[in-house]
XYZ file of C-alpha atoms in Angstrom:
606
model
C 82.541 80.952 22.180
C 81.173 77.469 23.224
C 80.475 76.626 20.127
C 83.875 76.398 19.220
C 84.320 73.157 21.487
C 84.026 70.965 18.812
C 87.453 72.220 17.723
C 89.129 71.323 21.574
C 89.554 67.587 20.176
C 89.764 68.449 16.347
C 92.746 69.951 16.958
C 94.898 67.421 18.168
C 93.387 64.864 15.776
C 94.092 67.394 12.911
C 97.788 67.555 13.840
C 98.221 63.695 14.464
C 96.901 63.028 10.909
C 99.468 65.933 9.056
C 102.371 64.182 11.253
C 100.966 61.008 9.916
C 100.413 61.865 6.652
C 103.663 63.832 5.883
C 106.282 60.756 7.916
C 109.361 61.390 7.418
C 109.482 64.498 5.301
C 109.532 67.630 8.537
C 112.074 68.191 10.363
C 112.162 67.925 14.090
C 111.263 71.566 14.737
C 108.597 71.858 12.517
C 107.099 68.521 14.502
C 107.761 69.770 17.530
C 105.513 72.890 16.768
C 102.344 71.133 14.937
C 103.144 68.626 18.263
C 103.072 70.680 20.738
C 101.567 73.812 18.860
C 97.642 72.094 18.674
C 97.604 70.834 22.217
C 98.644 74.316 23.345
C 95.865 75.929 21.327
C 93.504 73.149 22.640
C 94.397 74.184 26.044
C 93.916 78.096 25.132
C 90.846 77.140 23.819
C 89.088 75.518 26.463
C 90.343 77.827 28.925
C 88.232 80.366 27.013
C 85.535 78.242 26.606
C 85.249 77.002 30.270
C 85.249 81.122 31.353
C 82.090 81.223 28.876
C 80.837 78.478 29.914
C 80.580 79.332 33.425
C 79.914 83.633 32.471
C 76.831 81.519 31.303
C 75.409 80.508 34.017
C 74.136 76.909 32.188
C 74.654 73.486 33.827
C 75.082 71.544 30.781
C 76.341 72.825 26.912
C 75.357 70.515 24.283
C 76.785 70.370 21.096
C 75.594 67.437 18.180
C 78.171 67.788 15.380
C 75.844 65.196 12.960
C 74.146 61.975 13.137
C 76.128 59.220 13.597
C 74.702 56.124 13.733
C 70.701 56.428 12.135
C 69.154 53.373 14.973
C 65.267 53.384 14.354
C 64.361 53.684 18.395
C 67.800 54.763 19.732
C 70.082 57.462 17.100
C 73.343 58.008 18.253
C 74.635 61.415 17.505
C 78.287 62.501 17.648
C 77.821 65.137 19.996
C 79.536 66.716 22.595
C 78.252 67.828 26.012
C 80.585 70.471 28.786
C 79.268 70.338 32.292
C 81.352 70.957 35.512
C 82.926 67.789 35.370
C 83.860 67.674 31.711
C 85.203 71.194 32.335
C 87.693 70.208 34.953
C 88.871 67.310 32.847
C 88.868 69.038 29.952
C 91.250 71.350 31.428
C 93.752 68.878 33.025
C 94.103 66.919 29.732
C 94.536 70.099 27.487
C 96.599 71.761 29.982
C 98.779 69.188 32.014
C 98.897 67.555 28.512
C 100.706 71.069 26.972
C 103.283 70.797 29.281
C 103.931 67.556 28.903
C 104.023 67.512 25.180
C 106.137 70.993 26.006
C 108.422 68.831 27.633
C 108.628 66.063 25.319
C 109.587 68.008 22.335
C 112.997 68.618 24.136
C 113.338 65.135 25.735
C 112.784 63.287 22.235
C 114.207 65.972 19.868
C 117.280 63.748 18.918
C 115.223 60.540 18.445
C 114.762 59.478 14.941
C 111.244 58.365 15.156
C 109.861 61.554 17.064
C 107.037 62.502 14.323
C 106.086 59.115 15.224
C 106.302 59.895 18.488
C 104.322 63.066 18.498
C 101.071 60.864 16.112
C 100.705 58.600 18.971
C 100.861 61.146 21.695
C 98.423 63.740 20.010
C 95.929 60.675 18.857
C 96.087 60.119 22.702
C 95.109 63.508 23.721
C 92.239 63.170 21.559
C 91.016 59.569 22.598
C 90.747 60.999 25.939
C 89.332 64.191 25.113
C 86.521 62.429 23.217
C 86.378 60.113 26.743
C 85.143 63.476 28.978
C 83.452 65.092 26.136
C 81.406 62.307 24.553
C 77.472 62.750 25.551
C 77.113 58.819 25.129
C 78.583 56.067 26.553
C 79.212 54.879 23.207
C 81.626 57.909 22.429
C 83.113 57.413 25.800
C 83.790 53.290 25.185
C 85.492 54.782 22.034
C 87.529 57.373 23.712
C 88.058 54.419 26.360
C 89.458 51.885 23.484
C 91.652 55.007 21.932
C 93.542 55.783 24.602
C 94.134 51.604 25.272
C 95.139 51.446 22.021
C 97.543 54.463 22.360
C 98.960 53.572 25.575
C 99.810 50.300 23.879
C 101.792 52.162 20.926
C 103.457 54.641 23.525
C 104.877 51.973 26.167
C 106.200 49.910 23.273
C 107.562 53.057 21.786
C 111.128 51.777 21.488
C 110.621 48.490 19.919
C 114.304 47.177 19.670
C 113.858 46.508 23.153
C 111.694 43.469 23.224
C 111.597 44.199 26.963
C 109.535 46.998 25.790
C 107.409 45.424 23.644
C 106.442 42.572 26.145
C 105.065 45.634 28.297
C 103.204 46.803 25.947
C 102.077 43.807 25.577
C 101.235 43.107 28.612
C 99.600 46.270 29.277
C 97.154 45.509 26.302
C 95.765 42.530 27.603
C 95.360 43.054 30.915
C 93.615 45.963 30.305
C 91.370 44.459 27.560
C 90.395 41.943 30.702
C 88.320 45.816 32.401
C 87.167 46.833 28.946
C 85.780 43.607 27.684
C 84.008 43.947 31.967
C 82.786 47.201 30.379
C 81.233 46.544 26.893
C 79.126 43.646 29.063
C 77.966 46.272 31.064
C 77.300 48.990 27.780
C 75.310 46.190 26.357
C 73.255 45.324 29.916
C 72.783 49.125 29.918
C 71.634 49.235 26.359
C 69.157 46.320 26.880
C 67.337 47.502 29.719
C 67.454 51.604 29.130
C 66.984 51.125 24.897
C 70.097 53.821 25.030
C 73.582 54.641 25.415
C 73.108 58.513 25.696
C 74.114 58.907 29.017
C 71.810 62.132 30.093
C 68.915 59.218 29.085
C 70.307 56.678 31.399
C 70.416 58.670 34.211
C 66.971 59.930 34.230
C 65.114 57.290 32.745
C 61.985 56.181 34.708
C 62.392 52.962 33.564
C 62.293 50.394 36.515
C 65.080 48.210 36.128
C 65.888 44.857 38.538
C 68.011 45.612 41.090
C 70.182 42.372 40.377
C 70.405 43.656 36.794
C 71.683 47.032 37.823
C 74.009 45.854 40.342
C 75.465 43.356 37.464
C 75.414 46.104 34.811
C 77.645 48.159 37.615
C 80.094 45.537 38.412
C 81.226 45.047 35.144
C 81.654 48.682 34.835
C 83.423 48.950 37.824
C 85.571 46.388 36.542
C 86.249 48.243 33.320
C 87.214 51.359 35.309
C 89.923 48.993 37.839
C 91.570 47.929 34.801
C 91.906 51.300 33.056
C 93.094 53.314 36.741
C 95.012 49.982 37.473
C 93.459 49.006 40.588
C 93.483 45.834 42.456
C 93.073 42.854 41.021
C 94.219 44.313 37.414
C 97.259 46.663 38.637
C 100.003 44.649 37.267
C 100.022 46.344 33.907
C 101.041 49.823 35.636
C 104.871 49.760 36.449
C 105.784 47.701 33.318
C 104.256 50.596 31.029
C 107.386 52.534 32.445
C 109.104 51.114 30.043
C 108.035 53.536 27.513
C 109.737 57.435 27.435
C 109.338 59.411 31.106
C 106.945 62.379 28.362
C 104.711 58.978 27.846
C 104.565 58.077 31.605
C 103.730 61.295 32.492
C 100.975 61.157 30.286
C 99.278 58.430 31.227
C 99.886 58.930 34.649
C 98.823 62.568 34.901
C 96.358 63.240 32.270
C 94.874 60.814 30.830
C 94.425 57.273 30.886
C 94.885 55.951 34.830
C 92.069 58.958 35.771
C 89.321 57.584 33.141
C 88.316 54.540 35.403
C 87.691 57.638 37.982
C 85.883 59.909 35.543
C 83.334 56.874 34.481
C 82.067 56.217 37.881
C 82.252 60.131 38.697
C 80.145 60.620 35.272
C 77.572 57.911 36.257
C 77.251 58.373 40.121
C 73.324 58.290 39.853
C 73.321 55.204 38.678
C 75.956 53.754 41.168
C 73.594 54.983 44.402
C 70.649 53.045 43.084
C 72.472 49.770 43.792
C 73.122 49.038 47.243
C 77.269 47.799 48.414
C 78.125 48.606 44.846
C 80.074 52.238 46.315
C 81.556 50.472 49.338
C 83.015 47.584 46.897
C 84.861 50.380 45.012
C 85.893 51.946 48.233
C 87.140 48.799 49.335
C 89.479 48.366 46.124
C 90.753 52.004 46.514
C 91.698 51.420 50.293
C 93.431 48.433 49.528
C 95.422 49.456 46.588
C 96.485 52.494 48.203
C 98.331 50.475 51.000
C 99.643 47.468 48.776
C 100.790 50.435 46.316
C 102.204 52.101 49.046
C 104.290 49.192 50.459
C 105.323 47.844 46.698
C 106.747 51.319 46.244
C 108.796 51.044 49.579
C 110.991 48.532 47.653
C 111.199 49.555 44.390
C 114.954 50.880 42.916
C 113.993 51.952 39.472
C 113.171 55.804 39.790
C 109.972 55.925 37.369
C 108.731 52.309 38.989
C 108.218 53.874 42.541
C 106.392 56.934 40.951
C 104.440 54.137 38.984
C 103.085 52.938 42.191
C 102.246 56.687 43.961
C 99.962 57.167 40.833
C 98.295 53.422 42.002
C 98.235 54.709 45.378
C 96.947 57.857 44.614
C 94.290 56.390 42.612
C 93.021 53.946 45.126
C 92.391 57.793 47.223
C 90.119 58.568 44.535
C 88.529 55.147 44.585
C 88.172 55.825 48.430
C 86.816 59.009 47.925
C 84.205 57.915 45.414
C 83.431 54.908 47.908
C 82.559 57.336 50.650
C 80.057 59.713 48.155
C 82.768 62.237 48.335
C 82.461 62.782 44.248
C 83.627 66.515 44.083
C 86.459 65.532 46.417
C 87.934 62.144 44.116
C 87.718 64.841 41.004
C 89.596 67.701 43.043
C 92.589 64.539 44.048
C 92.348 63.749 40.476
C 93.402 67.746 39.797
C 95.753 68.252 41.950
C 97.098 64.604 41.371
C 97.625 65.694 37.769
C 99.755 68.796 38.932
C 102.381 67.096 41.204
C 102.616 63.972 39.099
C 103.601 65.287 35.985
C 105.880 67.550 37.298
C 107.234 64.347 39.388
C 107.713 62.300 36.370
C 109.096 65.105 33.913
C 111.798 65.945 37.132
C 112.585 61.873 36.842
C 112.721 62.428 32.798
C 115.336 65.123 33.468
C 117.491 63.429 35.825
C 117.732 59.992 33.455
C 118.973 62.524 31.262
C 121.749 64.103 33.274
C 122.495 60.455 34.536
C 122.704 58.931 31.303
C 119.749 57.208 31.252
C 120.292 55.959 34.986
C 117.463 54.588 36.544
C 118.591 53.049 39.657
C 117.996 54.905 42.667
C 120.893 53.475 44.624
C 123.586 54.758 41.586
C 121.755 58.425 42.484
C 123.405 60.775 45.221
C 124.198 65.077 45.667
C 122.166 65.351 43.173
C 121.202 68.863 45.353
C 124.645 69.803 45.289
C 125.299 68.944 41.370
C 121.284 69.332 40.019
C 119.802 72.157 42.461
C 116.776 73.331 40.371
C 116.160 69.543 39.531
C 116.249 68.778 42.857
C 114.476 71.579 44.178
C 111.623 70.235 41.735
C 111.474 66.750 42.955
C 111.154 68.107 46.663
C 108.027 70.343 45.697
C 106.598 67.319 43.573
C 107.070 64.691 46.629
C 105.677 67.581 49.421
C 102.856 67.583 47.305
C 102.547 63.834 46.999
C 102.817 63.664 50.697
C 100.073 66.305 51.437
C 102.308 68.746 53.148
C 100.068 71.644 54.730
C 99.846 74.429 52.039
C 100.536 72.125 48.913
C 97.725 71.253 46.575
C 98.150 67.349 47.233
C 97.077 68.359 50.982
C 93.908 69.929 50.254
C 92.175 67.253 48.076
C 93.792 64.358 49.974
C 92.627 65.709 53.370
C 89.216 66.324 52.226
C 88.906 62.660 51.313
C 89.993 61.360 54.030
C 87.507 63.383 55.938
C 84.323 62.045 53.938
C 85.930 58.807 54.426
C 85.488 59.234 58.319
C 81.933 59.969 57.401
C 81.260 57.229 55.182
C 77.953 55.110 55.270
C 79.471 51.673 56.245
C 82.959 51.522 57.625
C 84.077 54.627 57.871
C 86.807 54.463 60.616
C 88.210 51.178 58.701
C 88.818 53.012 55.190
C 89.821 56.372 57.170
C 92.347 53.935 58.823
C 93.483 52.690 55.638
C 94.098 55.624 54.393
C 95.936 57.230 57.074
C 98.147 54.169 57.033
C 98.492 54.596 53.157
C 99.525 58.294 54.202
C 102.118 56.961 56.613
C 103.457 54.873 53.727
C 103.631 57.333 50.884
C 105.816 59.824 53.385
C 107.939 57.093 54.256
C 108.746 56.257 50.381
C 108.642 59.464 49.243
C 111.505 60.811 51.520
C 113.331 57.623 51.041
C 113.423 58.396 47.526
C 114.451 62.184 48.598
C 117.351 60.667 50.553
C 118.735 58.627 48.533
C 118.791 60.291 45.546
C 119.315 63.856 46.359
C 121.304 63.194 49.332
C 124.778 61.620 50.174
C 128.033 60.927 48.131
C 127.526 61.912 44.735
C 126.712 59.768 41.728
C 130.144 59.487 38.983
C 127.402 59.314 36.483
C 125.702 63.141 36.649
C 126.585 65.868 34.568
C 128.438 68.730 36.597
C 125.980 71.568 35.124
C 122.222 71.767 35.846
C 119.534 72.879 33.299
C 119.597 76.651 32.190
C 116.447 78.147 33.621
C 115.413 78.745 29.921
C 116.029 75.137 28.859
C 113.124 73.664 27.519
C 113.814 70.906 30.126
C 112.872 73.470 33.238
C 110.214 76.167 31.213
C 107.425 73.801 30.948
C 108.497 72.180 34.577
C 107.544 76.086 36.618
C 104.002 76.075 35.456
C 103.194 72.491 37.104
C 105.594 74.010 40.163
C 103.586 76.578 40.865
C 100.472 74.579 40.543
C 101.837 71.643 42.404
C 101.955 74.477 45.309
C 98.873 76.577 44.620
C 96.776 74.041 43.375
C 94.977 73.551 46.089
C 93.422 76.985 46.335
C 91.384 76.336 43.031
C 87.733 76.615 43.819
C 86.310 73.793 41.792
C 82.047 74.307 41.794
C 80.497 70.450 41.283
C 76.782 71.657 42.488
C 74.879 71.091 39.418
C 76.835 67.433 38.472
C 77.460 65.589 42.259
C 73.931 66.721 44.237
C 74.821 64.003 46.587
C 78.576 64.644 47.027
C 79.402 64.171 50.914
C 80.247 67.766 52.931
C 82.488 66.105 56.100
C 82.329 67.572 59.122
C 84.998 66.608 61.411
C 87.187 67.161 64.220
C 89.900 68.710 64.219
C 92.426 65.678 66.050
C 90.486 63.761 61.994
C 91.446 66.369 59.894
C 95.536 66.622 61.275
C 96.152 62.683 62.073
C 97.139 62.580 58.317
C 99.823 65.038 58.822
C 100.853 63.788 62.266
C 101.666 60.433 60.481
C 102.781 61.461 57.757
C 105.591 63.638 59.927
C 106.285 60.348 61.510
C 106.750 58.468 58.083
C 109.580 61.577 57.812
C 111.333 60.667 60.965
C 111.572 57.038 59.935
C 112.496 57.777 56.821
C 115.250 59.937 57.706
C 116.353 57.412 60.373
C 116.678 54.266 58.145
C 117.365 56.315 54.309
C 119.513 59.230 55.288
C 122.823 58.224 53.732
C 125.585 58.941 55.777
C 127.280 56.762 53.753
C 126.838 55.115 50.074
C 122.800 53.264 50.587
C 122.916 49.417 49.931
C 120.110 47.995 48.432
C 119.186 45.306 50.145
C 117.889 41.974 48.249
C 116.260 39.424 50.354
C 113.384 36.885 49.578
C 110.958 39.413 51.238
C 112.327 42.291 49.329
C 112.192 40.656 45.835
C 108.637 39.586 46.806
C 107.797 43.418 47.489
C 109.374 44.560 44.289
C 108.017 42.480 42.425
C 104.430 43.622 42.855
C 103.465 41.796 46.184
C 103.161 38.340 43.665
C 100.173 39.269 41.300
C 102.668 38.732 38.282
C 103.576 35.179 39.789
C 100.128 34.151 41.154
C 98.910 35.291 37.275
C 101.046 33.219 35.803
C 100.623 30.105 37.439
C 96.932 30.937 37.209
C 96.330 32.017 33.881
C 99.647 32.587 31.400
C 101.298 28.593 31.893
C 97.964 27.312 31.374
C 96.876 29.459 28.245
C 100.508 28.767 26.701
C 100.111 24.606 27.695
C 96.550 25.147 25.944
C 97.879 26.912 23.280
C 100.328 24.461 22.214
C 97.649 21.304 22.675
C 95.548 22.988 19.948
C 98.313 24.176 17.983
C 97.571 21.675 15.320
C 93.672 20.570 14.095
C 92.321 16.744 15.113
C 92.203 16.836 10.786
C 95.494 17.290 10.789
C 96.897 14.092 12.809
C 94.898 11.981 10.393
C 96.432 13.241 7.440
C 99.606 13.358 8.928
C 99.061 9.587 9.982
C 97.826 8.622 6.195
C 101.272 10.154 5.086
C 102.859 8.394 7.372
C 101.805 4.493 6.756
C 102.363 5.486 3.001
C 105.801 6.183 3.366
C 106.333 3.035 5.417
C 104.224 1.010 2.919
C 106.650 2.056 0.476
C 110.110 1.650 2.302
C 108.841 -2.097 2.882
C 107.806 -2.586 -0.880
C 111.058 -0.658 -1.972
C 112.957 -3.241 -0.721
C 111.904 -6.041 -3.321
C 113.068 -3.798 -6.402
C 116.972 -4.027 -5.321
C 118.105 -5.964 -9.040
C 118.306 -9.005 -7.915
C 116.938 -11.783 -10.640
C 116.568 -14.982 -8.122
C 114.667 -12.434 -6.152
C 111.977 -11.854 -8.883
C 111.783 -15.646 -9.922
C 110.918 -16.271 -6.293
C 108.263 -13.189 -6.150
C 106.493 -14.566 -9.100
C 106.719 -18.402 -7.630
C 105.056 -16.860 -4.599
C 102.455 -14.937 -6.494
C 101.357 -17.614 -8.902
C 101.098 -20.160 -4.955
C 98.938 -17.472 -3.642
C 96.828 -16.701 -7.077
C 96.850 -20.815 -7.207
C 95.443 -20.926 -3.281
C 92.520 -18.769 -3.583
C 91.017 -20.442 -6.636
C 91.370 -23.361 -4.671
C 89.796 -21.767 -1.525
C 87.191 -20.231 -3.450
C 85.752 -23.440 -5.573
């Protein structure tokens, strides 16, 4: 059976280049089902595969499909490679990824352009799956530049909207900033180890300076902070909401904001050979997670304050790799997948029962008009808040635990991160106030989904997992040797909660609507929303001085001399135009003068 896992990212490859190849000429049914249909065998597949795989007993299936690139001293196959880790992510992608495509067949069956839609989303799947699956680092940076490239093509989706295309945009570049950290770092790697195959790296004897390594690890590290939007290259996140909630979901859930996490996860050996380089990333995850965390506080578009949980969520699993706790980071990164896209897909449905209403503070009742919806968003947001018994509690609290633990500074990031805890209760039930709560909205539609609608089928298997989640036994022996195994007490392990019941109380105190919320726009709030300033400190920094730079060297040095020989030709000539205006006595006395001068110099000269 494992040999079929070459076929896990064929599939959604094979079905992105029929929908390519046949634009404009299916109908949106038959899209929908090669769409949707190959993820959901994909996800059959490797759930088949992954019970083999681990009936087996092996720690690592290897798989070369041919030789790819013939290098003298270093070949690099296309091959494929399922361990523990790949497993799990394998199985997120395929599977969150079904419902999600599940979902987005009914959100985006009226659109025009949704065979478009359904080539970019299924080239995604398959840029990411070739991310986890790749045995190289050079299949990985390919997977890592696909799903870029798709995320690019998915936020800018809608392109009448220049709005939309400026996100893209944006997304693009700042992004491009972490992979162009990365290839640095592939190349350092290649120099010193004579290979990219990454089972080679991370055994190889080969003695390597320690201020190489910790170089070749820092640009890495900043590869992965651009690609899981971490501090200082966030600001590309809530701007990509700007494509469809399906796409948001995606990106958020399954694939692209968790690769920065797999890629340290994946090469953890070589991370604990260089000394501070694990307490730096824990140090951007436990800042993130708070700045996220107040950002979100302020933010009135729906899908923007679910942007920033999936920063702040993140930084956890930067914290959690930061403190050695490996299996724990992956397991957040599971159950992070669960409650997210069900989050996100509940937000999709809502826009769609508002009429594409956004705003948070033109929300209200929707528990009275939208019960299931609602009922939805409160399991999605219990889960985001690690309430006992929900999936988001289990991997959360076990992070926080190995961050107690941790080698240097243990009580400061375990402080963090209870205060990030405090904060994500206290926006999550503000958004659960406002918007479920309180006079209702004159925008919603009086009639919720129909249990069967394809709106709320693909919505129960991420609720039950969003509650259950948790209780999945996840085995990372053979891939994180030297994960961390906390040992706390018990006042550690329930602080989390205790705060996080306190960031209920004050969010009922100050959100509850008893009557019709205000949002409230001050200096300090538009600071807040707007990203605590990194958009405004960026553009003073870098954008104004790019564009003034731009348009200095917008035309060559060549060019201005040209220009200027063109120039004192055509005044040359309006100054000798003027003598041909008809006039005879004007001749006569141009000859007189030319026959003086001719006269003068022979004069001059003898």
């Amino acid at each position: 059976m494992q040999d079929l896992l070459f076929l896990v990212p064929v599939l959604p490859l094979a079905s992105a280049l029929v929908l390519l190849l046949t634009a404009g000429r299916l109908s949106p049914f038959v899209v929908a089902i090669l769409g949707v249909g190959s993820i959901g065998l994909a996800a059959l597949l490797s759930l088949f595969i992954g019970l083999a795989f681990v009936a087996s007993g092996e720690p690592v299936f290897h798989q070369v499909l041919f030789n790819w690139l013939p290098i003298a001293n270093a070949p690099i196959n296309a091959a494929l490679q399922l361990d523990q880790l790949s497993l799990v992510m394998t199985g997120v992608i395929t599977g969150v990824g079904w419902m999600i495509h599940w979902y987005a067949a009914a959100y985006m069956y009226d659109d025009k352009d949704i065979q478009r839609f359904f080539v970019y989303m299924n080239l995604f799947v398959f840029a990411m799956l070739i991310l986890v699956l790749g045995d190289s680092l050079v299949l990985l940076y390919l997977g890592w530049e696909g799903v870029g490239l798709c995320s690019f093509l998915l936020i800018g989706f809608w392109q009448h909207d220049p709005n939309n295309v400026k996100a893209a945009k944006k997304a693009f570049i700042v992004t491009r900033v972490g992979d162009t950290a990365m290839m640095l770092g592939l190349l350092i790697l290649f120099t010193e180890f004579g290979s990219l195959h990454i089972a080679t790296i991370l055994s190889s004897p080969v003695p390597v300076a320690q201020h190489t390594l910790w170089l070749a690890c820092l640009l890495l590290v900043g590869g992965a902070v651009g690609k899981s939007a971490q501090l200082p290259l966030q600001t590309w996140l809530p701007d990509a909401m700007a494509g469809p909630p399906p796409v948001s979901a995606l990106i958020h859930a399954a694939t692209m904001v968790t690769a920065g996490v797999y890629l340290i996860a994946r090469l953890h050996p070589l991370f604990l050979q260089v000394e501070g380089i694990l307490t730096l990333v824990a140090w951007i995850g436990a800042l993130t997670l708070v700045l996220a965390g107040i950002a979100a506080l302020f933010q009135s578009d729906i899908k923007r304050v679910l942007a920033y949980s999936t920063m702040s969520q993140i930084g956890y699993m930067f914290l959690g790799l930061g403190a050695l706790a490996f299996d724990s980071a992956i397991f957040h990164l599971m159950t992070h997948a669960f409650f997210k896209a069900l989050l996100f897909l509940t937000a999709g449905s809502i826009i769609v029962k508002l009429h594409h209403q956004q705003n948070i503070y033109k929300m209200g009742g929707l528990f009275r008009s939208l019960p299931l919806t609602s009922t939805f968003l409160l399991i999605g947001l219990l889960a985001l808040v690690a309430f006992p018994g929900t999936s988001g509690f289990f991997s959360k609290e076990a992070i926080l635990a190995a961050t107690w633990q941790a080698h240097t500074a243990g009580p400061v990031f375990w402080s963090l991160g209870v205060l990030g805890a405090f904060l994500t209760s206290l926006y999550s039930f503000r958004l659960l106030f406002i918007v479920c709560f309180g006079p209702a909205s004159q925008h919603v539609e009086e009639r919720d989904f129909s249990p069967a609608s394809h709106f709320v089928l693909p919505l129960l298997p991420l609720f039950v997992l969003a509650v259950v989640g948790g209780f999945i036994t996840l085995d990372f022996s053979r891939v994180f040797a030297q994960a961390a195994h906390p040992h706390v007490t018990l006042w550690i392990e329930w602080m989390p909660v205790a705060v996080s019941a306190f960031g209920f109380v004050v969010a009922w105190v100050l959100y509850f609507p008893r009557t019709t919320p205000r949002q409230v726009d001050g200096t300090m709030t538009r600071f807040c929303r707007d990203g605590l300033g990194f958009d405004w400190l960026y553009n003073r920094l870098f954008t104004q001085p790019l564009r003034l730079f731009a348009r200095l060297n917008k035309s060559d040095v060549i060019d201005h001399f040209y220009r200027f020989v063109a120039w004192l030709n055509f005044r040359l000539n309006a100054v000798l135009v003027t003598s041909q205006n008809g006039k005879l006595r004007w001749y006569l006395y141009g000859t007189l003068a030319g026959c003086v001068l001719m006269l003068g110099g022979l004069i001059w000269w003898r």
